[in-house]
């Protein structure tokens, strides 16, 4: 009860806040000032290599000048034999010292949803946007479980999938069963690899929806003619941001979580240090012991490596082709 009271003690309802930011982006033509600066950095700036290089250059310069000064002083006073010992000792102390330093108007909204609980969350926001007069268009796969387009009061574009509903349900049921009942029984390392395989299979299943959009020239022309103001996409299903890019409109990501916080960190560029931001599926809190921080760091690192070199390359190639 105490946690519930704390959670609900907010000046604005979460629904109103979510709708406000959607309308804010539309009012300000994409709100480019809210775009994380992460996306404007070069690779060496992102990893602070220029800063590290500058600091190393400063340290090297200071060390060089100090060494030269010591040599000059020793030469000046004729203490040549003591010179090298003095210089070496001073340099060692200097380096040791360095090492110890702490280093509002109505608009047109295009939606790229995801089924299951993600749709339940997004549906509430869309209902409020609809009540405020915004025109909403959903890109809905022909095969899904919870998104019933016959009962949706919005404009719906059906994405025809080359799979029967029975086969589609079987695929998703198998994935959910493995994730829920099989993964918890595996060791930590095996679980990460198996989880990446499941995510890859899920994304390949969703790839059918991408194909049905990008190969349908008539649909793309219709979407371009609609002149949408914003695209709301769930990044659990890749392709929404690509649709927004093709239509040249801003997009907003609505997201619950991704394993190891990979999407949040690598794609959105959110600052999520492993020292106090626990990775999803880690079952940790923000108060971690050294061992728990080590475990969280390993989760971040292993997740980054698996998804960067195993899951994402296929999609990078696909995006490049589109």
Coordinates of C-alpha atoms in Angstrom, one line a residue:
X1 CA 0.0 0.0 0.0
X2 CA 2.8 2.4 0.8
X3 CA 4.5 1.8 -2.6
X4 CA 1.1 2.3 -4.3
X5 CA 0.6 5.6 -2.6
X6 CA 4.1 6.8 -3.5
X7 CA 3.6 5.7 -7.1
X8 CA 0.2 7.5 -7.5
X9 CA 1.4 10.7 -5.8
X10 CA 2.0 12.5 -9.0
X11 CA 1.0 16.0 -10.1
X12 CA -0.2 14.7 -13.5
X13 CA -1.7 11.4 -14.5
X14 CA 0.6 9.2 -16.5
X15 CA -2.0 9.0 -19.3
X16 CA -2.2 12.8 -19.5
X17 CA 1.6 13.1 -19.5
X18 CA 1.9 10.5 -22.4
X19 CA -0.7 12.2 -24.5
X20 CA 0.8 15.6 -23.8
X21 CA 4.2 14.6 -25.2
X22 CA 2.6 13.1 -28.3
X23 CA 0.8 16.4 -28.9
X24 CA 3.9 18.3 -28.1
X25 CA 5.9 16.6 -30.8
X26 CA 3.2 17.3 -33.3
X27 CA 2.8 20.9 -32.3
X28 CA 6.5 21.6 -32.7
X29 CA 7.1 19.7 -35.9
X30 CA 9.0 16.8 -34.5
X31 CA 10.4 18.6 -31.5
X32 CA 14.0 18.2 -32.7
X33 CA 15.3 19.9 -29.6
X34 CA 14.2 16.8 -27.6
X35 CA 16.2 14.5 -29.8
X36 CA 19.0 13.0 -27.7
X37 CA 22.4 14.6 -28.5
X38 CA 23.7 11.0 -28.6
X39 CA 22.5 10.8 -32.2
X40 CA 24.6 13.8 -33.3
X41 CA 27.9 12.4 -31.9
X42 CA 30.6 10.7 -33.9
X43 CA 31.7 7.3 -32.8
X44 CA 34.8 8.7 -31.1
X45 CA 32.8 11.4 -29.3
X46 CA 30.3 8.8 -28.1
X47 CA 33.1 6.8 -26.5
X48 CA 34.8 10.0 -25.2
X49 CA 38.0 9.0 -27.1
X50 CA 38.7 12.7 -27.9
X51 CA 38.5 13.6 -24.3
X52 CA 40.6 10.7 -23.2
X53 CA 43.2 11.5 -25.9
X54 CA 43.3 15.1 -24.8
X55 CA 43.8 14.2 -21.1
X56 CA 46.5 11.7 -22.0
X57 CA 48.2 14.4 -24.1
X58 CA 48.0 16.8 -21.2
X59 CA 49.5 14.2 -18.8
X60 CA 52.2 13.3 -21.2
X61 CA 53.0 17.0 -21.8
X62 CA 53.2 17.7 -18.0
X63 CA 55.3 14.6 -17.4
X64 CA 57.7 15.7 -20.3
X65 CA 58.0 19.2 -18.9
X66 CA 58.6 18.0 -15.3
X67 CA 61.2 15.5 -16.5
X68 CA 63.0 18.2 -18.6
X69 CA 62.9 20.6 -15.6
X70 CA 64.4 18.0 -13.3
X71 CA 67.1 17.1 -15.8
X72 CA 68.0 20.7 -16.3
X73 CA 68.2 21.4 -12.5
X74 CA 70.3 18.4 -11.9
X75 CA 72.6 19.3 -14.8
X76 CA 72.8 22.9 -13.6
X77 CA 74.0 21.8 -10.2
X78 CA 76.3 19.1 -11.5
X79 CA 74.6 16.2 -9.8
X80 CA 74.6 13.9 -12.7
X81 CA 74.8 10.6 -10.9
X82 CA 71.9 11.5 -8.7
X83 CA 69.9 12.8 -11.6
X84 CA 68.4 9.7 -13.0
X85 CA 67.4 8.3 -9.6
X86 CA 65.8 11.6 -8.7
X87 CA 64.0 11.9 -12.0
X88 CA 62.8 8.3 -11.9
X89 CA 61.6 8.6 -8.3
X90 CA 59.8 11.8 -9.0
X91 CA 58.2 10.5 -12.1
X92 CA 57.0 7.3 -10.3
X93 CA 55.5 9.4 -7.5
X94 CA 53.9 11.7 -10.1
X95 CA 52.4 8.8 -12.1
X96 CA 51.2 7.1 -8.8
X97 CA 49.5 10.4 -7.8
X98 CA 47.7 10.5 -11.2
X99 CA 46.6 6.9 -10.9
X100 CA 45.0 7.6 -7.5
X101 CA 43.0 10.6 -8.8
X102 CA 39.2 10.0 -9.3
X103 CA 39.8 9.7 -12.6
X104 CA -1.9 21.1 -29.2
X105 CA -3.7 21.2 -32.3
X106 CA -5.3 18.1 -33.7
X107 CA -3.1 16.1 -36.0
X108 CA -2.7 12.9 -37.9
X109 CA -1.1 10.0 -36.0
X110 CA 0.4 6.9 -37.6
X111 CA 0.8 3.9 -35.3
X112 CA 3.1 0.9 -35.6
X113 CA 1.8 -1.3 -32.7
X114 CA 2.9 -4.6 -31.1
X115 CA 0.4 -7.2 -30.0
X116 CA -0.1 -8.6 -26.4
X117 CA 0.5 -6.4 -23.4
X118 CA 2.2 -3.8 -25.4
X119 CA -1.0 -3.1 -27.3
X120 CA -2.9 -2.9 -24.0
X121 CA -0.6 -0.1 -22.8
X122 CA -0.7 1.7 -26.2
X123 CA -4.5 1.4 -26.6
X124 CA -5.1 3.6 -23.6
X125 CA -3.0 6.4 -25.0
X126 CA -4.7 6.1 -28.5
X127 CA -8.1 6.3 -26.9
X128 CA -7.3 9.6 -25.2
X129 CA -5.7 11.0 -28.4
X130 CA -8.9 10.0 -30.3
X131 CA -11.1 11.8 -27.7
X132 CA -9.0 14.9 -28.3
X133 CA -9.8 14.9 -32.0
X134 CA -6.6 13.4 -33.4
X135 CA -7.0 11.3 -36.5
X136 CA -5.3 7.9 -35.9
X137 CA -4.3 5.3 -38.5
X138 CA -3.1 1.9 -37.4
X139 CA -0.9 -0.5 -39.4
X140 CA -2.3 -3.8 -38.2
X141 CA -1.0 -7.2 -39.2
X142 CA -3.7 -9.5 -40.6
X143 CA -2.8 -12.1 -38.0
X144 CA -2.8 -11.0 -34.4
X145 CA -4.4 -11.9 -31.1
X146 CA -5.5 -8.7 -29.3
X147 CA -5.8 -6.0 -31.9
X148 CA -9.3 -6.5 -33.2
X149 CA -9.5 -4.0 -36.1
X150 CA -13.3 -4.6 -36.4
X151 CA -13.8 -2.9 -33.0
X152 CA -11.3 -0.1 -33.4
X153 CA -12.8 3.4 -34.1
X154 CA -9.7 4.5 -36.1
X155 CA -8.6 4.2 -39.6
X156 CA -6.9 0.8 -40.1
X157 CA -4.5 -0.4 -42.7
X158 CA -4.4 -4.2 -42.8
X159 CA -1.0 -5.7 -43.4
X160 CA -1.5 -9.0 -45.2
X161 CA 0.9 -11.7 -43.8
X162 CA 1.8 -14.8 -45.7
X163 CA 0.9 -17.1 -42.8
X164 CA -2.3 -18.5 -41.4
X165 CA -3.6 -17.4 -38.1
X166 CA -3.1 -21.0 -36.7
X167 CA 0.5 -21.0 -37.7
X168 CA 1.1 -17.5 -36.4
X169 CA -0.4 -18.4 -33.0
X170 CA 1.6 -21.6 -32.9
X171 CA 4.8 -19.7 -33.5
X172 CA 4.1 -17.1 -30.8
X173 CA 2.9 -19.7 -28.3
X174 CA 6.1 -21.7 -28.7
X175 CA 8.2 -18.6 -28.1
X176 CA 6.2 -17.6 -25.0
X177 CA 6.4 -21.1 -23.6
X178 CA 10.1 -21.3 -24.0
X179 CA 10.6 -17.9 -22.5
X180 CA 8.3 -18.5 -19.5
X181 CA 9.0 -22.1 -18.6
X182 CA 12.3 -23.2 -20.2
X183 CA 14.6 -20.2 -19.9
X184 CA 14.5 -19.9 -16.0
X185 CA 15.8 -23.5 -15.7
X186 CA 19.0 -22.8 -17.7
X187 CA 22.3 -21.5 -16.5
X188 CA 23.0 -17.7 -16.8
X189 CA 25.2 -17.9 -19.9
X190 CA 23.0 -20.4 -21.8
X191 CA 19.9 -18.4 -20.9
X192 CA 21.4 -15.2 -22.5
X193 CA 22.1 -17.1 -25.7
X194 CA 18.8 -18.8 -25.8
X195 CA 17.0 -15.6 -25.1
X196 CA 18.8 -13.9 -28.0
X197 CA 17.7 -16.7 -30.3
X198 CA 14.1 -16.3 -29.2
X199 CA 14.2 -12.5 -29.8
X200 CA 15.7 -13.2 -33.2
X201 CA 12.9 -15.6 -34.1
X202 CA 10.3 -13.1 -32.8
X203 CA 11.8 -10.3 -34.9
X204 CA 11.9 -12.5 -38.0
X205 CA 8.2 -13.3 -37.4
X206 CA 7.5 -9.5 -37.3
X207 CA 9.6 -9.1 -40.5
X208 CA 6.6 -10.2 -42.4
X209 CA 4.8 -7.0 -41.4
X210 CA 7.7 -5.0 -42.7
X211 CA 7.7 -6.8 -46.0
X212 CA 3.9 -6.2 -46.4
X213 CA 4.5 -2.4 -46.1
X214 CA 7.7 -1.8 -48.0
X215 CA 6.7 -4.0 -50.9
X216 CA 3.3 -2.4 -51.2
X217 CA 3.8 0.7 -53.3
X218 CA 0.1 1.6 -53.2
X219 CA 0.0 1.6 -49.4
X220 CA 3.2 3.7 -49.2
X221 CA 1.7 6.2 -51.6
X222 CA -1.5 6.3 -49.6
X223 CA 0.5 6.9 -46.4
X224 CA 2.6 9.6 -48.0
X225 CA -0.5 11.4 -49.3
X226 CA -2.1 11.4 -45.8
X227 CA 0.7 13.7 -44.5
X228 CA 0.9 12.4 -41.0
X229 CA 2.3 14.6 -38.2
X230 CA 3.9 11.9 -36.1
X231 CA 4.4 8.1 -36.0
X232 CA 4.1 6.2 -32.7
X233 CA 6.1 3.0 -32.9
X234 CA 6.8 0.2 -30.5
X235 CA 10.5 -0.8 -31.1
X236 CA 9.9 -4.3 -30.0
X237 CA 8.7 -4.8 -33.5
X238 CA 11.4 -3.4 -35.8
X239 CA 10.2 -1.3 -38.8
X240 CA 8.2 1.5 -37.3
X241 CA 11.0 4.0 -37.3
X242 CA 11.8 3.0 -40.9
X243 CA 8.3 3.7 -42.0
X244 CA 8.6 7.1 -40.3
X245 CA 11.8 7.8 -42.1
X246 CA 10.4 6.9 -45.5
X247 CA 7.4 9.2 -44.9
X248 CA 9.7 11.9 -43.5
X249 CA 7.8 12.4 -40.3
X250 CA 9.0 12.4 -36.7
X251 CA 8.4 9.3 -34.5
X252 CA 7.9 8.6 -30.9
X253 CA 8.9 5.3 -29.4
X254 CA 6.5 3.8 -26.8
X255 CA 8.2 1.0 -25.0
X256 CA 8.1 -1.1 -21.9
X257 CA 11.5 -2.7 -21.9
X258 CA 14.0 -4.8 -23.8
X259 CA 16.3 -7.5 -22.4
X260 CA 19.5 -6.1 -21.0
X261 CA 18.1 -2.6 -21.8
X262 CA 19.8 -3.0 -25.2
X263 CA 17.2 -1.0 -27.2
X264 CA 17.1 1.8 -24.6
X265 CA 20.9 2.2 -24.5
X266 CA 22.1 1.4 -28.0
X267 CA 19.2 2.7 -30.1
X268 CA 17.6 5.4 -27.9
X269 CA 20.9 6.5 -26.4
X270 CA 19.5 6.7 -22.9
X271 CA 22.0 7.1 -20.1
X272 CA 21.7 3.9 -18.2
X273 CA 24.9 3.2 -16.2
X274 CA 25.3 -0.5 -15.1
X275 CA 26.4 0.7 -11.7
X276 CA 22.8 1.6 -10.6
X277 CA 20.4 0.9 -13.5
X278 CA 19.6 -2.9 -13.3
X279 CA 19.2 -4.7 -16.6
X280 CA 15.8 -6.2 -17.4
X281 CA 15.7 -9.9 -16.4
X282 CA 18.5 -9.4 -13.9
X283 CA 16.0 -9.3 -10.9
X284 CA 18.3 -6.6 -9.3
X285 CA 17.4 -3.3 -7.8
X286 CA 19.2 0.1 -8.0
X287 CA 20.9 -0.8 -4.7
X288 CA 23.5 -3.3 -5.7
X289 CA 26.5 -4.9 -3.9
X290 CA 29.8 -5.2 -5.7
X291 CA 28.9 -8.8 -6.9
X292 CA 25.5 -7.6 -8.1
X293 CA 27.1 -4.7 -10.0
X294 CA 29.5 -7.1 -11.6
X295 CA 26.6 -9.4 -12.6
X296 CA 24.8 -6.4 -14.0
X297 CA 27.8 -5.2 -15.9
X298 CA 28.2 -8.7 -17.4
X299 CA 24.6 -8.7 -18.4
X300 CA 25.0 -5.3 -20.2
X301 CA 28.2 -6.4 -21.9
X302 CA 27.1 -9.8 -23.0
X303 CA 23.7 -8.5 -24.2
X304 CA 25.5 -5.7 -26.2
X305 CA 27.8 -8.2 -27.9
X306 CA 25.0 -10.8 -28.7
X307 CA 22.6 -8.3 -30.1
X308 CA 25.1 -6.1 -31.9
X309 CA 26.9 -9.0 -33.6
X310 CA 24.1 -11.6 -33.9
X311 CA 20.7 -10.0 -34.0
X312 CA 21.1 -6.5 -35.4
X313 CA 23.4 -7.1 -38.4
X314 CA 20.6 -8.8 -40.4
X315 CA 18.3 -5.9 -39.7
X316 CA 21.0 -3.3 -40.6
X317 CA 21.3 -5.0 -44.0
X318 CA 17.5 -5.1 -44.4
X319 CA 17.2 -1.4 -43.5
X320 CA 20.0 -0.5 -46.0
X321 CA 18.2 -2.3 -48.8
X322 CA 14.9 -0.6 -48.1

